Tab-separated table of C-alpha atoms and ligand atoms in Angstrom:
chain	number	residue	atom	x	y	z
C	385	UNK	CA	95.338	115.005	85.068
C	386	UNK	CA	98.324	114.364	86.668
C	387	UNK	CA	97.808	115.463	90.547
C	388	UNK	CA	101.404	114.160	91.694
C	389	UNK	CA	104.313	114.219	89.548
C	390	UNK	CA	107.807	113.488	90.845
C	391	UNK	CA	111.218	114.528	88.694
C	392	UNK	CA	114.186	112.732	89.171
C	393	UNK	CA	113.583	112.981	92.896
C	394	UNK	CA	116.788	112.015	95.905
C	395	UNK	CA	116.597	111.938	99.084
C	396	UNK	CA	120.202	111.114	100.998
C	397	UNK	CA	120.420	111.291	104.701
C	398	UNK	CA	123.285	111.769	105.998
C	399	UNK	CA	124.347	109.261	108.963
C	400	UNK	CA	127.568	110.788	110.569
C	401	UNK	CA	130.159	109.699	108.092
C	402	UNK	CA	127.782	107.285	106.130
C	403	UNK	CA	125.121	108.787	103.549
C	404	UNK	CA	122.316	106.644	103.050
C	405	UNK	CA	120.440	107.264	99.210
C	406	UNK	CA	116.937	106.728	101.048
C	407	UNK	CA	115.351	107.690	97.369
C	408	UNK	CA	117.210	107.747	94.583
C	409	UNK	CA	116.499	109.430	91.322
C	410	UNK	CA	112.607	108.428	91.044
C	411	UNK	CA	110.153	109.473	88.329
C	412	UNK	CA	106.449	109.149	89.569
C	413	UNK	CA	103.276	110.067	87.859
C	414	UNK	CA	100.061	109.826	89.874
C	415	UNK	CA	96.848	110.737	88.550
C	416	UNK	CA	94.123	112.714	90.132
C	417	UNK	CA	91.453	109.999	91.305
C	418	UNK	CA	94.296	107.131	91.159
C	419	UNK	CA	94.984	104.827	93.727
C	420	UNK	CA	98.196	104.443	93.550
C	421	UNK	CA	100.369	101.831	95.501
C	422	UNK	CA	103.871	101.649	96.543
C	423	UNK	CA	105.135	98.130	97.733
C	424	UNK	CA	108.699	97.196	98.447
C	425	UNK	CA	110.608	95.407	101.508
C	426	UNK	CA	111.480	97.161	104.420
C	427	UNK	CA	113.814	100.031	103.890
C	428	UNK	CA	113.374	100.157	100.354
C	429	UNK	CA	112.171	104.125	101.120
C	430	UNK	CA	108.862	103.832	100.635
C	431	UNK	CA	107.739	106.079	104.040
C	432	UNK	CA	111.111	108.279	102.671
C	433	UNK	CA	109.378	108.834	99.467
C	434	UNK	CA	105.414	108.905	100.735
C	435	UNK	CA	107.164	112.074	103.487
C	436	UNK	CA	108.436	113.359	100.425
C	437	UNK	CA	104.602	114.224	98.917
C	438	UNK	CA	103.759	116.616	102.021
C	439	UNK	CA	106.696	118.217	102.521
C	440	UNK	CA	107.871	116.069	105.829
C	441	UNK	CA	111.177	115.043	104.260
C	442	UNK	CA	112.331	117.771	101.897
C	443	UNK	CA	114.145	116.665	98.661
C	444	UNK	CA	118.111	116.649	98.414
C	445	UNK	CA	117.482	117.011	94.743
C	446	UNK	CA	114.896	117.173	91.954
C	447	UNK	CA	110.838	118.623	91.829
C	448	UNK	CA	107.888	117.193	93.408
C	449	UNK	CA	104.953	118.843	92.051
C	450	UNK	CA	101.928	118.119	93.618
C	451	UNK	CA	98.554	120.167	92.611
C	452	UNK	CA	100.818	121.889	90.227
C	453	UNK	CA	103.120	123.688	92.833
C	454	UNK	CA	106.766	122.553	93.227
C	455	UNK	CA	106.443	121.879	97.049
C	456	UNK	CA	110.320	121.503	97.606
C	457	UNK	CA	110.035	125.480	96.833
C	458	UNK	CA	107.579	126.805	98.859
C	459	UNK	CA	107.855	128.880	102.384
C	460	UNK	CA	107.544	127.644	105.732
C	461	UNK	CA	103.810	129.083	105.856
C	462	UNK	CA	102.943	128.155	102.206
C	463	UNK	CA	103.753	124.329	103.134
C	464	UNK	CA	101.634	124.712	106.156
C	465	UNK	CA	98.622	125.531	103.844
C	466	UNK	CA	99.489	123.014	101.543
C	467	UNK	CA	99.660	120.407	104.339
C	468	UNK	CA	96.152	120.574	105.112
C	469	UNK	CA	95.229	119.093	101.331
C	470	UNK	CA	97.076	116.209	102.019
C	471	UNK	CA	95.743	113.879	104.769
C	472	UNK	CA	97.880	111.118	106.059
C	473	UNK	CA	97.306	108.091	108.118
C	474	UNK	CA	99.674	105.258	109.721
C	475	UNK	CA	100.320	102.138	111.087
C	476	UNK	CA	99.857	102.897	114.444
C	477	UNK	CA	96.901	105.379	113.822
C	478	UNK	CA	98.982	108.220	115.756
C	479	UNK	CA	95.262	109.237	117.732
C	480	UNK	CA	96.179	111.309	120.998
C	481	UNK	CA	94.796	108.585	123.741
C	482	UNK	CA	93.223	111.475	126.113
C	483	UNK	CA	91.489	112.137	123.205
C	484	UNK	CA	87.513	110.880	122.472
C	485	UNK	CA	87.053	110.081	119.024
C	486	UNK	CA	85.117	113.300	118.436
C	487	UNK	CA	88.191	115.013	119.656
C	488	UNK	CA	91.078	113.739	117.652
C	489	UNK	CA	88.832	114.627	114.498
C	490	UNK	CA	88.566	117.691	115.477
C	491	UNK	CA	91.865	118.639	116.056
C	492	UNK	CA	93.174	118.993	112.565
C	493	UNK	CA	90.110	121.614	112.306
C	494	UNK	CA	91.344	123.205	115.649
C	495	UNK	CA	95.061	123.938	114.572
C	496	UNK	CA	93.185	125.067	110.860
C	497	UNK	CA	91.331	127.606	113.520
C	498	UNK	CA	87.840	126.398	112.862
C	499	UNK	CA	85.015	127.257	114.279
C	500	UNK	CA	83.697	125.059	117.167
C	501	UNK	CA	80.232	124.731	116.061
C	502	UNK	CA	81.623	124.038	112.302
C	503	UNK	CA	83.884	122.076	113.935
C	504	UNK	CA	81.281	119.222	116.193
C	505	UNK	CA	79.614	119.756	112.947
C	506	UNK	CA	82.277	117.952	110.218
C	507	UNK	CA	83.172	116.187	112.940
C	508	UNK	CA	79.883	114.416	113.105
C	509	UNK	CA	79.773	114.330	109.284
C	510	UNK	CA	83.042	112.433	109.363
C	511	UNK	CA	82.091	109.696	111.662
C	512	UNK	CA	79.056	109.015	109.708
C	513	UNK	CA	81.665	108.761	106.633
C	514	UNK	CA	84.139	106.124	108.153
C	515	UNK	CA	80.827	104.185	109.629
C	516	UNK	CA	81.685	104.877	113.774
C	517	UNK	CA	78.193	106.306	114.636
C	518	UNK	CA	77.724	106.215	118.429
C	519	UNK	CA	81.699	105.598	118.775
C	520	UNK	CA	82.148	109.668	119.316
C	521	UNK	CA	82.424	109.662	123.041
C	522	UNK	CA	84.827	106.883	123.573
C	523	UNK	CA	88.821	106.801	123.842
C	524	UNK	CA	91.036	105.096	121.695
C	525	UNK	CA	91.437	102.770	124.128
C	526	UNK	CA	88.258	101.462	123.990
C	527	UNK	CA	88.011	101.067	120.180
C	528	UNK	CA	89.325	97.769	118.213
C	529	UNK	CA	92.579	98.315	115.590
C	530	UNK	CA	90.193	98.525	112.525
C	531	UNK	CA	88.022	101.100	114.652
C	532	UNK	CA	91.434	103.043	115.534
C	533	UNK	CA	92.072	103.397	112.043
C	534	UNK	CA	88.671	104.702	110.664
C	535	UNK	CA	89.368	107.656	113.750
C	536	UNK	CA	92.799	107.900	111.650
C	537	UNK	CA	91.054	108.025	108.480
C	538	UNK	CA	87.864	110.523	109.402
C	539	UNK	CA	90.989	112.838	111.288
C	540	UNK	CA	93.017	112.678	108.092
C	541	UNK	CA	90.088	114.227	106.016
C	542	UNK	CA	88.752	116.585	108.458
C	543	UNK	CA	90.555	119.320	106.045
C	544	UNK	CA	88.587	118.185	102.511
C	545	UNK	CA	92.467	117.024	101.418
C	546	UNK	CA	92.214	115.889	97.681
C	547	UNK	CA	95.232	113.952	98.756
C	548	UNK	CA	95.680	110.841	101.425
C	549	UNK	CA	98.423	109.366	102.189
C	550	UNK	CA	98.509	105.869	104.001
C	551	UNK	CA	101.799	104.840	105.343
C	552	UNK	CA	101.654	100.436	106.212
C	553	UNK	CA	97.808	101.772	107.315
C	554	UNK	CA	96.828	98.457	107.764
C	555	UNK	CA	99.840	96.715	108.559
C	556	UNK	CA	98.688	96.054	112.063
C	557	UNK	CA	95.673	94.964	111.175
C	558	UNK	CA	94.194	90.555	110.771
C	559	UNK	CA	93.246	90.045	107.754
C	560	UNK	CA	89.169	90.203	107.791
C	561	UNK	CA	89.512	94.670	109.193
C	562	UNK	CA	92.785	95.025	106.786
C	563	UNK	CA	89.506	94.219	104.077
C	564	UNK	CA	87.204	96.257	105.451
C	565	UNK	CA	89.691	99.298	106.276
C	566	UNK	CA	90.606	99.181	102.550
C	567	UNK	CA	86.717	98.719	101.317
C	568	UNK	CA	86.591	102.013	103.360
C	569	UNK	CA	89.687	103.824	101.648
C	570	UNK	CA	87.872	102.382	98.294
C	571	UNK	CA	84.580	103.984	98.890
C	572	UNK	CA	85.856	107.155	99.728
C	573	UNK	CA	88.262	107.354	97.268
C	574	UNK	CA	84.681	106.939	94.624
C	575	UNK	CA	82.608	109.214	97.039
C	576	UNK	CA	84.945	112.107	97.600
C	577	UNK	CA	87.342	111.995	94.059
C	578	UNK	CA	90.090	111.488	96.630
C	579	UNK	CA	93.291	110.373	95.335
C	580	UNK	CA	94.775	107.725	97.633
C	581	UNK	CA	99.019	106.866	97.714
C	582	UNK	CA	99.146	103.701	99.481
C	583	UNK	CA	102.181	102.027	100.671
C	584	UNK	CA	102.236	98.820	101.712
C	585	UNK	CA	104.773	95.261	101.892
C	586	UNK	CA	101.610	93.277	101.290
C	587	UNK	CA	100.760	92.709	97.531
C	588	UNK	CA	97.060	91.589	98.571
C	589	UNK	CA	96.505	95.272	99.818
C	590	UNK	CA	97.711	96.347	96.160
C	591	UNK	CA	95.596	93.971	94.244
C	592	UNK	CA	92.360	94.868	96.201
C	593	UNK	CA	92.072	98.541	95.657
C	594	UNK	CA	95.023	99.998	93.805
C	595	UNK	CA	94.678	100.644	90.052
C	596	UNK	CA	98.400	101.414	89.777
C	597	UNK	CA	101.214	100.195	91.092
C	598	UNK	CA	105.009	101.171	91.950
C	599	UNK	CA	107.806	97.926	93.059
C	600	UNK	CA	110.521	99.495	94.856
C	601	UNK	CA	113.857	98.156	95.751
C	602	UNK	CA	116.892	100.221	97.532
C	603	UNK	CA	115.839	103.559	97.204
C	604	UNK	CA	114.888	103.223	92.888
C	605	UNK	CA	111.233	102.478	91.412
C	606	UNK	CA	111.864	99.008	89.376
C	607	UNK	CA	108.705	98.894	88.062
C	608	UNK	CA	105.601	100.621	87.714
C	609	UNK	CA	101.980	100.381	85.660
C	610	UNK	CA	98.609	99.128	85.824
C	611	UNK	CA	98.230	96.953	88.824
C	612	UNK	CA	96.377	94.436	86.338
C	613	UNK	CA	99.262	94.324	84.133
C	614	UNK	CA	101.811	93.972	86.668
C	615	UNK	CA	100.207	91.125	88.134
C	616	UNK	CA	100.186	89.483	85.203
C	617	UNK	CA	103.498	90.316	83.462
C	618	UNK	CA	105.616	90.645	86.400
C	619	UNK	CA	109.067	91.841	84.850
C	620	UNK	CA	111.179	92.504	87.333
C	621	UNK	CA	112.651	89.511	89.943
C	622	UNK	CA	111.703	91.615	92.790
C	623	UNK	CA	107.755	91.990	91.159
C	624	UNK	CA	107.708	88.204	90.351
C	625	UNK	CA	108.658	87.637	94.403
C	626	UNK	CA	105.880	89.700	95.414
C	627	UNK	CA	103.382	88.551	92.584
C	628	UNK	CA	103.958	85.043	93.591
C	629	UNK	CA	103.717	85.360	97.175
C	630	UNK	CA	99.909	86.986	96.755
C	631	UNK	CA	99.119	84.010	94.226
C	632	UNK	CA	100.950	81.212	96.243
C	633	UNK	CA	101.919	79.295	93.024
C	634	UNK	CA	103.443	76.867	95.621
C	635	UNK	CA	105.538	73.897	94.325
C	636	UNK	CA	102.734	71.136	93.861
C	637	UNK	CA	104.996	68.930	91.595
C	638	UNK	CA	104.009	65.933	94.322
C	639	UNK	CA	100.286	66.514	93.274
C	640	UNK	CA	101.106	66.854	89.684
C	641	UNK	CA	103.188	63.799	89.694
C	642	UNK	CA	100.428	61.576	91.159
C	643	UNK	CA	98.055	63.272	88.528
C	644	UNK	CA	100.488	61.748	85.838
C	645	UNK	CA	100.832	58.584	87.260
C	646	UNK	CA	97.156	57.745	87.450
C	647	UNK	CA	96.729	59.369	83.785
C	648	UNK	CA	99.525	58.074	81.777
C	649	UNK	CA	97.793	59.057	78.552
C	650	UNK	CA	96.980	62.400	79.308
C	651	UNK	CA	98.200	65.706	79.131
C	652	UNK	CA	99.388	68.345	82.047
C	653	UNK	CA	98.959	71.952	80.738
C	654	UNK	CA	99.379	75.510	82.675
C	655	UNK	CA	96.799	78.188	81.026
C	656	UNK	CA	98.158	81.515	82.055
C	657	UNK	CA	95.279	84.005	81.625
C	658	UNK	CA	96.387	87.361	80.382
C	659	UNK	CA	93.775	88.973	78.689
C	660	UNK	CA	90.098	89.360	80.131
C	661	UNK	CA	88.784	85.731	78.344
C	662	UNK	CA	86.545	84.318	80.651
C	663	UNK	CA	88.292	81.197	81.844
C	664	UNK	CA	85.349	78.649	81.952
C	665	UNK	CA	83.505	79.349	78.862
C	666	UNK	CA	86.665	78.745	77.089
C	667	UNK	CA	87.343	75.373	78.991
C	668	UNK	CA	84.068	74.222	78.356
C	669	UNK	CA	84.051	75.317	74.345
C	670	UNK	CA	86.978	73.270	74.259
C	671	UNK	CA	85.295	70.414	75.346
C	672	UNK	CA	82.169	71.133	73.106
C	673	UNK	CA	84.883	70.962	69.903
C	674	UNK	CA	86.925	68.580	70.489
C	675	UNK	CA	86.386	65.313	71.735
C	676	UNK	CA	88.374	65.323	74.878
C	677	UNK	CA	88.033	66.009	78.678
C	678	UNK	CA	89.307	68.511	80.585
C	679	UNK	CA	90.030	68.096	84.925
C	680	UNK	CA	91.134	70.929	86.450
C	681	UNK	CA	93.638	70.446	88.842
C	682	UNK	CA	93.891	73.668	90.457
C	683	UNK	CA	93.780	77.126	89.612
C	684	UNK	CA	94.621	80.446	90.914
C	685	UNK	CA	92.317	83.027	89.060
C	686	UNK	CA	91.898	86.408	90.968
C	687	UNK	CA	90.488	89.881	90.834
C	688	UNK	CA	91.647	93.227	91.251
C	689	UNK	CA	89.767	96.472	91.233
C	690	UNK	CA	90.189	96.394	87.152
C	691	UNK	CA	90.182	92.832	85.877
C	692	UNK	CA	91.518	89.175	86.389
C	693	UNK	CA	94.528	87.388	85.627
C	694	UNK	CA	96.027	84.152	87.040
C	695	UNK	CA	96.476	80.175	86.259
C	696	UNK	CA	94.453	76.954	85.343
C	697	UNK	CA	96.175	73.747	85.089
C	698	UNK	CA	94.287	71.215	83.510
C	699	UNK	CA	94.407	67.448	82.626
C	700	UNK	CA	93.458	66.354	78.669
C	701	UNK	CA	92.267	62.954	78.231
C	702	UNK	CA	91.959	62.381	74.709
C	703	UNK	CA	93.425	61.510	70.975
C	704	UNK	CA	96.778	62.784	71.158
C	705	UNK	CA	96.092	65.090	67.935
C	706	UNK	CA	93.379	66.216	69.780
C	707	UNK	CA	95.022	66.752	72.681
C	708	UNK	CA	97.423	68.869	70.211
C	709	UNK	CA	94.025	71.076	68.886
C	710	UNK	CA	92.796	71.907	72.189
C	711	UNK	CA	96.155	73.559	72.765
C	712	UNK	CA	96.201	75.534	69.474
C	713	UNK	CA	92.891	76.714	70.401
C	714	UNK	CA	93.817	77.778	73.937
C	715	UNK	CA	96.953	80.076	71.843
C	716	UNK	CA	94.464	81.060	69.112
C	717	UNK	CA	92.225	82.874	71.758
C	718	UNK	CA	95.040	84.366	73.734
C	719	UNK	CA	95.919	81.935	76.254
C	720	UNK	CA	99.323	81.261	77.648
C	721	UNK	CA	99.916	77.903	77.261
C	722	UNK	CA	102.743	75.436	79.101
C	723	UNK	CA	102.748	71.825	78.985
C	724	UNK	CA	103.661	70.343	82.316
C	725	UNK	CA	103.827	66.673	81.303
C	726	UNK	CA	107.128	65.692	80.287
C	727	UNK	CA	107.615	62.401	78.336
R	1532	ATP	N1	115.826	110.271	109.240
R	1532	ATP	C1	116.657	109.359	108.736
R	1532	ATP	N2	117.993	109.443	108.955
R	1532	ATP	C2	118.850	108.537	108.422
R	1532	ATP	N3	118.453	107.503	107.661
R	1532	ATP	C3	117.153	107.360	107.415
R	1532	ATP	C4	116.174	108.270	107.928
R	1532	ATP	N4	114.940	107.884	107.515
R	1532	ATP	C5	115.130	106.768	106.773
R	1532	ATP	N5	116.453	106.452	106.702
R	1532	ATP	C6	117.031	105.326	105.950
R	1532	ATP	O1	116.543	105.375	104.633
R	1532	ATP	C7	116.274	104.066	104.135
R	1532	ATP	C8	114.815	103.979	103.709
R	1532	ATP	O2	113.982	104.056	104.846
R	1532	ATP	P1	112.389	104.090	104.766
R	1532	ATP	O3	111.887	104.264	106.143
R	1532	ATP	O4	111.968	105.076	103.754
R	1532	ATP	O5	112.077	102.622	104.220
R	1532	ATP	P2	110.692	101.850	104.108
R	1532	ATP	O6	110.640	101.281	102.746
R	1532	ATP	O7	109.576	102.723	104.545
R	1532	ATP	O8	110.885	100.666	105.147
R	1532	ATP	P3	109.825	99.947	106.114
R	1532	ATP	O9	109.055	98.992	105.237
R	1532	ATP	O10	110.674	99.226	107.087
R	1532	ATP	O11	108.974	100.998	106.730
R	1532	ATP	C9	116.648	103.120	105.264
R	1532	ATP	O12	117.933	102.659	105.014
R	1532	ATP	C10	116.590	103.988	106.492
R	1532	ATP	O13	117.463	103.517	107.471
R	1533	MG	MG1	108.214	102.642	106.105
């Protein structure tokens, strides 16, 4: 069931005499239960379009339907309502620093005019949630970035929102709490049914939790699909950038050269993985058929939430004609396959 659907959706802003086309005509389906990412380089309009979902930024043209309610049409009051089903967290966690953790939960549940007992209540509930038991009493200040953001996180779904919105949430984050902050988002998003729109420049915070996926460049979506797919059919020259930046295919022709040189007989071949074969049975059955042997050199097979994809390259030693079989039977059970030696 679609939960978010944008139709040919603009946004311009007009900059004195300049207009700038911050979104520009974008189609968008998201799914209830999706995690859906949007990655593009800065100023592409990716916070433009994620403002866009909760009524923030209203549209200059087209419908953005979210829980089956064109948003761009509803009054002051209605939007307020609506608001409160759709959490949202950012980079810089946006907590009020006089604030004790307990407090800047609560507040969402204070301006919804909740109860105070209710309100210590789902306030406990939520830190238990985003894992900061015994954190309640302190101030921002005294809590780490990836602590920060869980206060975001528990805040953002003080209201039961069936929608959350992260805006570069972990942008500001090392690398070790951006992984836990997005195990988090992943667990709640199974727990609760909550449907997460992530945006994000980093493609490693798309291929750990997002099933879907949405490249954009100036303003347009270029591409879009199942985050599995896209990593491993990039189409676009903007998707292949980002694709190969996550899967640092780096230029290794020096170690592929000296691989050569100290093998002049054998064979340098690229498997490109597309479909779920598991990679090492299939090496080794080759190597159970035909009478060769197979080195790898190096390989770059990952994981996201849905599958794996990625590269082997591999040195045959063998018969030539053998050499030639092994290949065949690589293609014959879907495998990419690129010969690297040249002769
Ligand atoms: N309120 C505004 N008034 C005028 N121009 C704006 C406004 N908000 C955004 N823009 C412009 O719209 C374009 C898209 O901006 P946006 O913030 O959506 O990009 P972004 O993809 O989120 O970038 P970043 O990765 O840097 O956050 C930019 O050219 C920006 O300058
Ligand atoms: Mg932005």
């Amino acid at each position: 069931m679609a939960i978010i659907q944008l139709r040919n959706v603009s946004k311009t802003f007009h900059d004195g005499s300049s207009e700038v086309n911050a979104v520009a005509d974008v189609n968008l389906t998201v799914e209830a239960g999706d995690i859906f990412g949007i990655v593009g380089y800065s100023g592409a309009g990716k916070s433009t379009l994620v403002r866009l979902l909760n009524g923030l930024e209203q549209a200059s043209a087209g419908e953005v339907d979210v829980r089956n309610q064109d948003i761009t049409k509803l009054s002051a009051k209605d939007l307020r309502n609506f608001r409160r089903k759709v959490g949202m967290i950012f980079q810089h966690f946006n907590l009020l620093w006089s604030r004790t953790v307990e407090e800047n939960i609560e507040l969402p549940l204070e301006i919804a005019g909740v109860k105070k007992v209710e309100r210590k209540k789902r306030a406990q509930e939520l830190i238990r949630l985003v894992g900061l038991e015994g954190r309640g009493k302190h101030y921002p200040s005294q809590l780490s970035g990836g602590q920060k953001q869980r206060v975001g996180i528990a805040r953002a779904l003080a209201n039961n929102p069936e929608i959350l919105l992260c805006d570069e949430a972990t942008s500001a984050l090392d690398p070790q709490t951006t992984d836990e902050v997005l195990e988090l988002l992943l667990s709640i998003n199974k727990q609760l049914g909550l449907t997460i729109v992530l945006i994000t420049h980093e493609m490693h915070v798309i291929r750990k939790i997002c099933n879907k996926v949405a490249v954009m460049g100036k303003g347009t979506i270029v591409e879009k699909g199942d985050t599995l797919e896209i990593f491993r059919n990039p189409q676009q020259d903007i998707t292949k950038r980002f694709v190969k930046k996550e899967t640092a295919e780096d230029d290794t022709e020096g170690i592929l050269q000296a691989f050569q040189e100290e093998n002049p007989n054998g064979l340098i071949v690229n498997l490109h993985f597309t479909k779920d074969s598991a990679e090492e049975p299939l090496i080794s059955q080759a190597i159970r058929k035909f009478p060769i042997d197979i080195s790898v050199i190096q390989g770059a097979i990952q994981k996201t939430s849905t599958g794996r994809f990625g590269n082997l390259t591999v040195l045959l030693n063998g018969p030539a004609k053998d050499q030639e079989k092994t290949l065949l039977f690589f293609q014959e059970q879907g495998v990419d396959v690129e010969v690297l030696s040249h002769e």
